[in-house]
CSV table of N, CA and C in Angstrom, one decimal:
chain,number,residue,atom,x,y,z
A,419,UNK,N,1.0,-1.3,0.0
A,419,UNK,CA,-0.1,0.0,0.1
A,419,UNK,C,1.0,1.1,0.0
A,420,UNK,N,0.9,2.0,-1.1
A,420,UNK,CA,1.8,3.3,-1.2
A,420,UNK,C,1.4,4.4,-0.3
A,421,UNK,N,0.1,4.6,-0.2
A,421,UNK,CA,-0.5,5.8,0.7
A,421,UNK,C,-0.4,5.6,2.0
A,422,UNK,N,0.0,4.3,2.6
A,422,UNK,CA,0.0,4.2,3.9
A,422,UNK,C,-1.5,3.9,4.2
A,423,UNK,N,-2.4,3.6,3.9
A,423,UNK,CA,-3.9,3.5,4.1
A,423,UNK,C,-4.1,2.5,5.1
A,424,UNK,N,-3.6,1.2,5.3
A,424,UNK,CA,-3.9,0.6,6.2
A,424,UNK,C,-3.2,1.0,7.5
A,425,UNK,N,-2.1,1.6,7.5
A,425,UNK,CA,-1.4,2.1,8.6
A,425,UNK,C,-2.2,3.3,9.2
A,426,UNK,N,-2.8,4.0,8.3
A,426,UNK,CA,-3.7,5.2,9.0
A,426,UNK,C,-5.0,4.6,9.6
A,427,UNK,N,-5.5,3.4,8.9
A,427,UNK,CA,-6.7,2.9,9.7
A,427,UNK,C,-6.2,2.3,11.1
A,428,UNK,N,-5.1,1.7,11.1
A,428,UNK,CA,-4.7,1.2,12.4
A,428,UNK,C,-4.6,2.4,13.2
A,429,UNK,N,-3.8,3.3,13.1
A,429,UNK,CA,-3.5,4.5,13.8
A,429,UNK,C,-4.9,5.2,14.2
A,430,UNK,N,-5.8,5.4,13.3
A,430,UNK,CA,-6.8,5.8,13.7
A,430,UNK,C,-7.8,5.0,14.7
A,431,UNK,N,-7.8,3.8,14.5
A,431,UNK,CA,-8.4,3.0,15.5
A,431,UNK,C,-7.7,3.1,16.8
A,432,UNK,N,-6.4,3.0,16.9
A,432,UNK,CA,-5.7,3.3,18.2
A,432,UNK,C,-6.0,4.4,18.8
A,433,UNK,N,-6.0,5.7,18.0
A,433,UNK,CA,-6.5,7.0,18.5
A,433,UNK,C,-7.9,7.0,19.2
A,434,UNK,N,-8.9,6.4,18.5
A,434,UNK,CA,-10.2,6.4,18.9
A,434,UNK,C,-10.3,5.4,20.2
A,435,UNK,N,-9.7,4.5,20.1
A,435,UNK,CA,-9.7,3.7,21.5
A,435,UNK,C,-8.9,4.4,22.6
A,436,UNK,N,-7.7,5.2,22.4
A,436,UNK,CA,-7.2,5.9,23.5
A,436,UNK,C,-8.1,6.9,23.8
A,437,UNK,N,-8.5,7.7,23.1
A,437,UNK,CA,-9.6,8.8,23.5
A,437,UNK,C,-10.8,8.3,24.3
A,438,UNK,N,-11.4,7.1,23.7
A,438,UNK,CA,-12.5,6.6,24.8
A,438,UNK,C,-12.1,6.3,25.7
A,439,UNK,N,-10.9,5.5,26.0
A,439,UNK,CA,-10.5,5.0,27.3
A,439,UNK,C,-10.3,6.2,28.3
A,440,UNK,N,-9.8,7.2,27.8
A,440,UNK,CA,-9.6,8.6,28.6
A,440,UNK,C,-11.0,9.0,29.0
A,441,UNK,N,-11.8,9.1,28.0
A,441,UNK,CA,-13.1,9.7,28.4
A,441,UNK,C,-13.8,8.9,29.5
A,442,UNK,N,-13.7,7.5,29.4
A,442,UNK,CA,-14.4,6.8,30.3
A,442,UNK,C,-13.7,6.9,31.6
A,443,UNK,N,-12.4,7.0,31.9
A,443,UNK,CA,-11.6,7.3,33.1
A,443,UNK,C,-11.8,8.7,33.7
A,444,UNK,N,-12.2,9.8,32.9
A,444,UNK,CA,-12.3,11.0,33.5
A,444,UNK,C,-13.6,11.4,33.3
A,445,UNK,N,-14.8,10.5,32.9
A,445,UNK,CA,-16.2,11.1,32.8
A,445,UNK,C,-16.9,11.6,34.0
A,446,UNK,N,-16.3,11.3,35.2
A,446,UNK,CA,-17.0,11.7,36.3
A,446,UNK,C,-16.6,13.2,36.7
A,447,UNK,N,-15.4,13.5,36.0
A,447,UNK,CA,-14.9,15.1,36.2
A,447,UNK,C,-15.4,16.0,35.3
A,448,UNK,N,-16.1,15.5,34.4
A,448,UNK,CA,-16.8,16.3,33.1
A,448,UNK,C,-17.7,17.4,33.7
A,449,UNK,N,-17.4,18.4,33.1
A,449,UNK,CA,-18.5,19.5,33.6
A,449,UNK,C,-19.8,19.4,32.6
A,450,UNK,N,-20.8,19.1,33.4
A,450,UNK,CA,-22.2,18.7,32.8
A,450,UNK,C,-22.9,19.9,32.8
A,451,UNK,N,-22.4,21.2,33.1
A,451,UNK,CA,-23.1,22.4,33.0
A,451,UNK,C,-24.2,22.5,31.7
A,452,UNK,N,-23.5,22.4,30.7
A,452,UNK,CA,-24.3,22.5,29.6
A,452,UNK,C,-25.5,21.7,29.3
A,453,UNK,N,-25.2,20.5,29.6
A,453,UNK,CA,-26.2,19.4,29.5
A,453,UNK,C,-27.4,19.9,30.4
A,454,UNK,N,-27.1,20.2,31.8
A,454,UNK,CA,-28.0,20.7,32.5
A,454,UNK,C,-28.9,21.8,32.0
A,455,UNK,N,-28.3,22.9,31.6
A,455,UNK,CA,-29.0,24.0,30.9
A,455,UNK,C,-29.9,23.6,29.8
A,456,UNK,N,-29.3,22.4,28.9
A,456,UNK,CA,-30.2,22.3,27.9
A,456,UNK,C,-31.5,21.3,28.4
A,457,UNK,N,-31.0,20.7,29.4
A,457,UNK,CA,-32.4,19.7,30.0
A,457,UNK,C,-33.4,20.8,30.8
A,458,UNK,N,-32.9,21.8,31.2
A,458,UNK,CA,-33.8,22.9,32.1
A,458,UNK,C,-34.5,23.6,31.1
A,459,UNK,N,-34.0,24.0,29.9
A,459,UNK,CA,-34.5,24.7,28.7
A,459,UNK,C,-35.4,23.8,28.4
A,460,UNK,N,-35.4,22.7,28.0
A,460,UNK,CA,-36.5,21.7,27.6
A,460,UNK,C,-37.6,21.5,28.4
A,461,UNK,N,-37.3,21.4,29.9
A,461,UNK,CA,-38.2,21.2,30.7
A,461,UNK,C,-39.2,22.5,30.8
A,462,UNK,N,-38.5,23.6,30.6
A,462,UNK,CA,-39.2,24.9,31.0
A,462,UNK,C,-40.2,24.9,29.7
A,463,UNK,N,-39.7,24.6,28.5
A,463,UNK,CA,-40.7,24.6,27.3
A,463,UNK,C,-41.9,23.6,27.5
A,464,UNK,N,-41.6,22.5,27.9
A,464,UNK,CA,-42.5,21.2,28.3
A,464,UNK,C,-43.5,21.9,29.3
A,465,UNK,N,-42.9,22.5,30.2
A,465,UNK,CA,-43.6,22.9,31.3
A,465,UNK,C,-44.7,24.2,30.5
A,466,UNK,N,-44.4,25.1,29.8
A,466,UNK,CA,-45.2,26.1,29.4
A,466,UNK,C,-46.3,25.3,28.3
A,467,UNK,N,-46.0,24.3,27.5
A,467,UNK,CA,-47.2,23.7,26.8
A,467,UNK,C,-48.0,23.0,27.7
A,468,UNK,N,-47.6,22.3,28.9
A,468,UNK,CA,-48.4,21.8,29.8
A,468,UNK,C,-49.4,22.6,30.5
A,469,UNK,N,-48.9,23.9,30.7
A,469,UNK,CA,-49.6,25.0,31.5
A,469,UNK,C,-50.9,25.2,30.5
A,470,UNK,N,-50.4,25.5,29.2
A,470,UNK,CA,-51.4,26.0,28.1
A,470,UNK,C,-52.4,25.1,28.0
A,471,UNK,N,-51.9,23.7,27.8
A,471,UNK,CA,-52.6,22.5,27.2
A,471,UNK,C,-53.6,22.0,28.3
A,472,UNK,N,-53.1,21.9,29.3
A,472,UNK,CA,-53.7,21.0,30.6
A,472,UNK,C,-54.1,21.6,31.7
A,473,UNK,N,-54.1,23.1,31.8
A,473,UNK,CA,-54.3,23.7,32.9
A,473,UNK,C,-53.4,23.5,34.2
A,474,UNK,N,-52.1,23.3,33.9
A,474,UNK,CA,-51.4,23.2,34.9
A,474,UNK,C,-50.5,24.5,35.5
A,475,UNK,N,-50.6,24.7,36.8
A,475,UNK,CA,-50.4,26.2,37.2
A,475,UNK,C,-49.1,26.4,36.8
A,476,UNK,N,-49.1,27.8,36.3
A,476,UNK,CA,-47.6,28.2,35.9
A,476,UNK,C,-46.5,28.3,37.1
A,477,UNK,N,-46.9,28.3,38.3
A,477,UNK,CA,-45.7,28.3,39.4
A,477,UNK,C,-45.2,27.0,39.6
A,478,UNK,N,-45.7,25.8,39.1
A,478,UNK,CA,-45.1,24.6,39.5
A,478,UNK,C,-43.4,24.3,38.9
A,479,UNK,N,-43.2,24.8,37.8
A,479,UNK,CA,-41.7,24.7,37.2
A,479,UNK,C,-40.8,25.5,38.0
A,480,UNK,N,-41.5,26.9,38.4
A,480,UNK,CA,-40.4,27.6,39.1
A,480,UNK,C,-40.1,27.0,40.6
A,481,UNK,N,-41.3,26.4,40.9
A,481,UNK,CA,-41.1,25.9,42.5
A,481,UNK,C,-40.1,24.5,42.3
A,482,UNK,N,-40.2,23.8,41.3
A,482,UNK,CA,-39.4,22.7,41.1
A,482,UNK,C,-37.8,23.2,41.1
A,483,UNK,N,-37.6,24.2,40.3
A,483,UNK,CA,-36.3,24.6,40.2
A,483,UNK,C,-35.6,25.1,41.4
A,484,UNK,N,-36.5,25.6,42.1
A,484,UNK,CA,-36.0,26.1,43.6
A,484,UNK,C,-35.8,25.1,44.6
A,485,UNK,N,-36.1,23.9,44.3
A,485,UNK,CA,-35.8,22.6,45.1
A,485,UNK,C,-34.6,22.3,45.0
A,486,UNK,N,-33.6,22.1,45.9
A,486,UNK,CA,-32.3,21.7,45.9
A,486,UNK,C,-32.2,20.3,45.4
A,487,UNK,N,-33.1,19.4,46.0
A,487,UNK,CA,-33.1,18.0,45.7
A,487,UNK,C,-33.6,17.7,44.1
A,488,UNK,N,-34.5,18.6,43.7
A,488,UNK,CA,-34.7,18.3,42.0
A,488,UNK,C,-33.3,18.9,41.4
A,489,UNK,N,-32.8,19.8,41.8
A,489,UNK,CA,-31.6,20.4,40.9
A,489,UNK,C,-30.6,19.3,40.9
A,490,UNK,N,-30.5,18.6,42.3
A,490,UNK,CA,-29.2,17.5,42.4
A,490,UNK,C,-29.7,16.4,41.7
A,491,UNK,N,-31.0,16.1,41.5
A,491,UNK,CA,-31.6,14.9,40.7
A,491,UNK,C,-31.2,15.3,39.3
A,492,UNK,N,-31.5,16.3,38.8
A,492,UNK,CA,-31.2,16.6,37.2
A,492,UNK,C,-29.7,16.6,37.1
A,493,UNK,N,-28.6,17.1,38.0
A,493,UNK,CA,-27.6,17.2,37.8
A,493,UNK,C,-26.9,15.6,37.9
A,494,UNK,N,-27.8,14.8,38.6
A,494,UNK,CA,-27.0,13.4,38.6
A,494,UNK,C,-27.6,12.7,37.4
A,495,UNK,N,-28.6,13.0,36.9
A,495,UNK,CA,-29.1,12.4,35.6
A,495,UNK,C,-28.0,12.9,34.5
A,496,UNK,N,-27.7,14.0,34.5
A,496,UNK,CA,-26.7,14.5,33.6
A,496,UNK,C,-25.4,13.8,33.5
A,497,UNK,N,-25.1,13.5,34.7
A,497,UNK,CA,-23.5,12.9,35.0
A,497,UNK,C,-23.8,11.4,34.4
A,498,UNK,N,-25.0,10.7,34.8
A,498,UNK,CA,-25.1,9.5,34.4
A,498,UNK,C,-25.4,9.3,32.6
A,499,UNK,N,-26.1,10.1,32.2
A,499,UNK,CA,-26.1,10.5,30.9
A,499,UNK,C,-24.8,10.5,30.1
A,500,UNK,N,-24.1,11.5,30.7
A,500,UNK,CA,-22.6,11.6,30.0
A,500,UNK,C,-21.8,10.3,30.1
A,501,UNK,N,-22.3,9.6,31.2
A,501,UNK,CA,-21.1,8.5,31.3
A,501,UNK,C,-21.7,7.4,30.4
A,502,UNK,N,-23.1,7.1,30.2
A,502,UNK,CA,-23.5,6.3,29.2
A,502,UNK,C,-23.0,6.7,27.7
A,503,UNK,N,-23.0,8.0,27.4
A,503,UNK,CA,-22.5,8.3,26.2
A,503,UNK,C,-21.1,7.8,25.5
A,504,UNK,N,-20.2,8.0,26.9
A,504,UNK,CA,-18.8,7.5,26.7
A,504,UNK,C,-18.4,6.3,26.5
A,505,UNK,N,-19.3,5.1,26.8
A,505,UNK,CA,-19.0,4.0,26.7
A,505,UNK,C,-18.8,3.4,25.4
A,506,UNK,N,-18.1,2.6,25.2
A,506,UNK,CA,-18.0,1.7,23.7
A,506,UNK,C,-18.4,0.5,23.5
A,507,UNK,N,-19.6,0.3,22.8
A,507,UNK,CA,-20.3,1.5,22.2
A,507,UNK,C,-21.4,2.3,23.1
A,508,UNK,N,-21.6,3.5,22.7
A,508,UNK,CA,-22.3,4.5,23.6
A,508,UNK,C,-23.7,4.0,23.8
A,509,UNK,N,-24.2,3.8,25.1
A,509,UNK,CA,-25.4,3.1,25.4
A,509,UNK,C,-26.6,4.2,24.9
A,510,UNK,N,-27.8,3.8,24.8
A,510,UNK,CA,-28.9,4.5,24.3
A,510,UNK,C,-30.1,4.5,25.2
A,511,UNK,N,-30.6,5.6,25.7
A,511,UNK,CA,-31.8,5.9,26.4
A,511,UNK,C,-32.8,6.2,25.4
A,512,UNK,N,-33.9,5.4,25.6
A,512,UNK,CA,-34.9,5.5,24.6
A,512,UNK,C,-36.3,5.7,25.4
A,513,UNK,N,-37.0,6.8,25.1
A,513,UNK,CA,-38.3,7.0,25.3
A,513,UNK,C,-39.3,7.4,24.4
A,514,UNK,N,-39.1,7.0,23.3
A,514,UNK,CA,-39.9,7.4,22.0
A,514,UNK,C,-41.1,6.4,21.7
A,515,UNK,N,-40.9,5.3,22.4
A,515,UNK,CA,-42.1,4.4,22.0
A,515,UNK,C,-43.3,4.6,22.2
A,516,UNK,N,-44.4,4.5,21.3
A,516,UNK,CA,-45.8,4.9,21.4
A,516,UNK,C,-46.6,3.6,21.9
A,517,UNK,N,-46.0,2.4,21.5
A,517,UNK,CA,-46.8,1.2,21.8
A,517,UNK,C,-46.3,0.3,22.5
A,518,UNK,N,-46.9,-0.3,23.7
A,518,UNK,CA,-46.3,-1.1,24.7
A,518,UNK,C,-45.6,-2.3,24.2
A,519,UNK,N,-44.5,-2.8,24.6
A,519,UNK,CA,-44.0,-4.0,24.1
A,519,UNK,C,-43.4,-4.8,25.4
A,520,UNK,N,-43.9,-6.1,25.8
A,520,UNK,CA,-43.5,-6.9,27.1
A,520,UNK,C,-41.7,-6.9,26.9
A,521,UNK,N,-41.3,-6.7,25.6
A,521,UNK,CA,-39.8,-7.0,25.6
A,521,UNK,C,-39.0,-5.8,26.0
A,522,UNK,N,-39.5,-4.6,25.7
A,522,UNK,CA,-39.1,-3.2,25.9
A,522,UNK,C,-39.4,-2.7,27.4
A,523,UNK,N,-40.7,-3.1,27.8
A,523,UNK,CA,-41.2,-2.2,28.7
A,523,UNK,C,-42.1,-3.0,30.0
A,524,UNK,N,-42.1,-2.5,31.3
A,524,UNK,CA,-42.9,-3.1,32.2
A,524,UNK,C,-43.9,-1.8,32.4
A,525,UNK,N,-45.2,-2.4,32.7
A,525,UNK,CA,-46.2,-1.2,33.2
A,525,UNK,C,-46.2,-1.0,34.4
A,526,UNK,N,-46.5,0.4,34.8
A,526,UNK,CA,-46.7,0.8,36.2
A,526,UNK,C,-47.7,0.2,36.9
A,527,UNK,N,-47.7,0.1,38.0
A,527,UNK,CA,-48.4,-0.7,38.8
A,527,UNK,C,-50.1,-0.4,38.5
A,528,UNK,N,-50.3,0.7,38.2
A,528,UNK,CA,-51.6,1.2,38.1
A,528,UNK,C,-51.9,1.5,36.7
A,529,UNK,N,-51.2,1.0,35.7
A,529,UNK,CA,-51.4,1.1,34.3
A,529,UNK,C,-52.6,0.3,33.9
A,530,UNK,N,-53.2,0.9,32.6
A,530,UNK,CA,-54.4,0.1,32.0
A,530,UNK,C,-53.7,-1.2,31.3
A,531,UNK,N,-54.0,-2.4,32.1
A,531,UNK,CA,-53.4,-3.6,31.5
A,531,UNK,C,-53.8,-3.9,30.1
A,532,UNK,N,-55.1,-3.3,29.6
A,532,UNK,CA,-55.6,-3.9,28.5
A,532,UNK,C,-55.1,-3.1,27.3
A,533,UNK,N,-54.7,-1.9,27.7
A,533,UNK,CA,-54.2,-0.8,26.4
A,533,UNK,C,-52.7,-1.3,26.1
A,534,UNK,N,-52.4,-0.9,24.6
A,534,UNK,CA,-51.1,-1.0,24.3
A,534,UNK,C,-50.5,0.5,24.1
A,535,UNK,N,-51.3,1.3,24.2
A,535,UNK,CA,-51.0,3.0,23.8
A,535,UNK,C,-50.2,3.5,25.1
A,536,UNK,N,-48.9,3.8,24.7
A,536,UNK,CA,-48.2,4.4,25.8
A,536,UNK,C,-48.4,5.9,26.3
A,537,UNK,N,-49.1,6.0,27.3
A,537,UNK,CA,-49.6,7.4,27.8
A,537,UNK,C,-48.4,8.4,28.2
A,538,UNK,N,-47.4,7.9,28.8
A,538,UNK,CA,-46.2,8.5,29.2
A,538,UNK,C,-45.1,7.5,29.7
A,539,UNK,N,-43.9,7.9,29.6
A,539,UNK,CA,-42.7,7.0,30.0
A,539,UNK,C,-42.1,7.5,31.3
A,540,UNK,N,-42.2,6.5,32.3
A,540,UNK,CA,-41.7,7.0,33.6
A,540,UNK,C,-40.3,6.8,34.0
A,541,UNK,N,-39.9,5.6,33.2
A,541,UNK,CA,-38.5,5.4,33.0
A,541,UNK,C,-38.1,4.9,31.8
A,542,UNK,N,-37.0,5.2,31.2
A,542,UNK,CA,-36.5,5.1,29.8
A,542,UNK,C,-36.1,3.5,29.5
A,543,UNK,N,-36.0,3.3,28.4
A,543,UNK,CA,-35.5,1.8,28.2
A,543,UNK,C,-34.1,2.2,28.0
A,544,UNK,N,-33.2,1.4,28.4
A,544,UNK,CA,-31.5,1.4,28.2
A,544,UNK,C,-31.1,0.3,27.3
A,545,UNK,N,-30.6,0.6,26.3
A,545,UNK,CA,-30.1,-0.2,25.1
A,545,UNK,C,-28.5,-0.2,25.1
A,546,UNK,N,-28.1,-1.2,24.4
A,546,UNK,CA,-26.6,-1.1,24.4
A,546,UNK,C,-25.9,-0.5,23.4
A,547,UNK,N,-27.2,-0.6,22.3
A,547,UNK,CA,-26.9,0.2,20.9
A,547,UNK,C,-28.2,0.6,20.5
A,548,UNK,N,-28.3,1.5,19.3
A,548,UNK,CA,-29.6,2.0,18.9
A,548,UNK,C,-30.6,0.9,18.5
A,549,UNK,N,-29.9,-0.5,18.2
A,549,UNK,CA,-30.7,-1.4,17.8
A,549,UNK,C,-31.0,-2.6,18.9
A,550,UNK,N,-30.2,-2.5,19.9
A,550,UNK,CA,-30.4,-3.6,21.0
A,550,UNK,C,-29.0,-4.0,21.4
A,551,UNK,N,-28.9,-5.0,22.0
A,551,UNK,CA,-29.7,-5.6,23.0
A,551,UNK,C,-30.4,-4.7,24.1
A,552,UNK,N,-31.5,-4.9,24.8
A,552,UNK,CA,-32.1,-4.3,25.7
A,552,UNK,C,-31.3,-4.6,27.1
A,553,UNK,N,-30.7,-3.7,27.7
A,553,UNK,CA,-30.1,-4.0,29.0
A,553,UNK,C,-30.9,-3.7,30.2
A,554,UNK,N,-31.9,-2.9,30.1
A,554,UNK,CA,-33.2,-2.5,30.9
A,554,UNK,C,-34.4,-2.2,30.6
A,555,UNK,N,-35.5,-2.8,30.7
A,555,UNK,CA,-36.8,-2.5,30.2
A,555,UNK,C,-37.3,-1.2,30.9
A,556,UNK,N,-37.9,-0.2,30.1
A,556,UNK,CA,-38.4,1.0,30.6
A,556,UNK,C,-39.8,0.6,31.5
A,557,UNK,N,-40.2,1.5,32.3
A,557,UNK,CA,-41.7,1.7,33.0
A,557,UNK,C,-42.5,2.6,32.2
A,558,UNK,N,-43.6,2.0,31.8
A,558,UNK,CA,-44.6,3.1,31.1
A,558,UNK,C,-46.0,3.2,31.8
A,559,UNK,N,-46.8,4.0,31.4
A,559,UNK,CA,-48.0,4.2,31.7
A,559,UNK,C,-48.8,3.9,30.6
A,560,UNK,N,-49.9,2.9,30.5
A,560,UNK,CA,-50.6,2.7,29.3
A,560,UNK,C,-52.0,3.0,29.7
């Protein structure tokens, strides 16, 4: 190989492996502030739509943000999510399903056992890759 193509492929794989190893080693020290800010922005948008569509009192979200325990929970979720992302392969958190599947979900104790339509995700599905295998089934309301 005149262009060194196979050497470049090996070097690239070694570099990716080294970067991945480094990220996994230091992921707990990663500053997740930008992740928290994005989560809080999305929660604020969701709160506004719920306030408009479902008569949710407008003071609910500001009260949640004021709770130290709520913010600690959001921060811990951001750290865990970052740790899932730097695994090889990156793990996937999924809460997009619209239909109940016994392979992917548990029903919450007071869910409608006769319905297959997912009303809300209480806990996401955790997958090893976007196509599986499923590591932890999600919990849903039907």
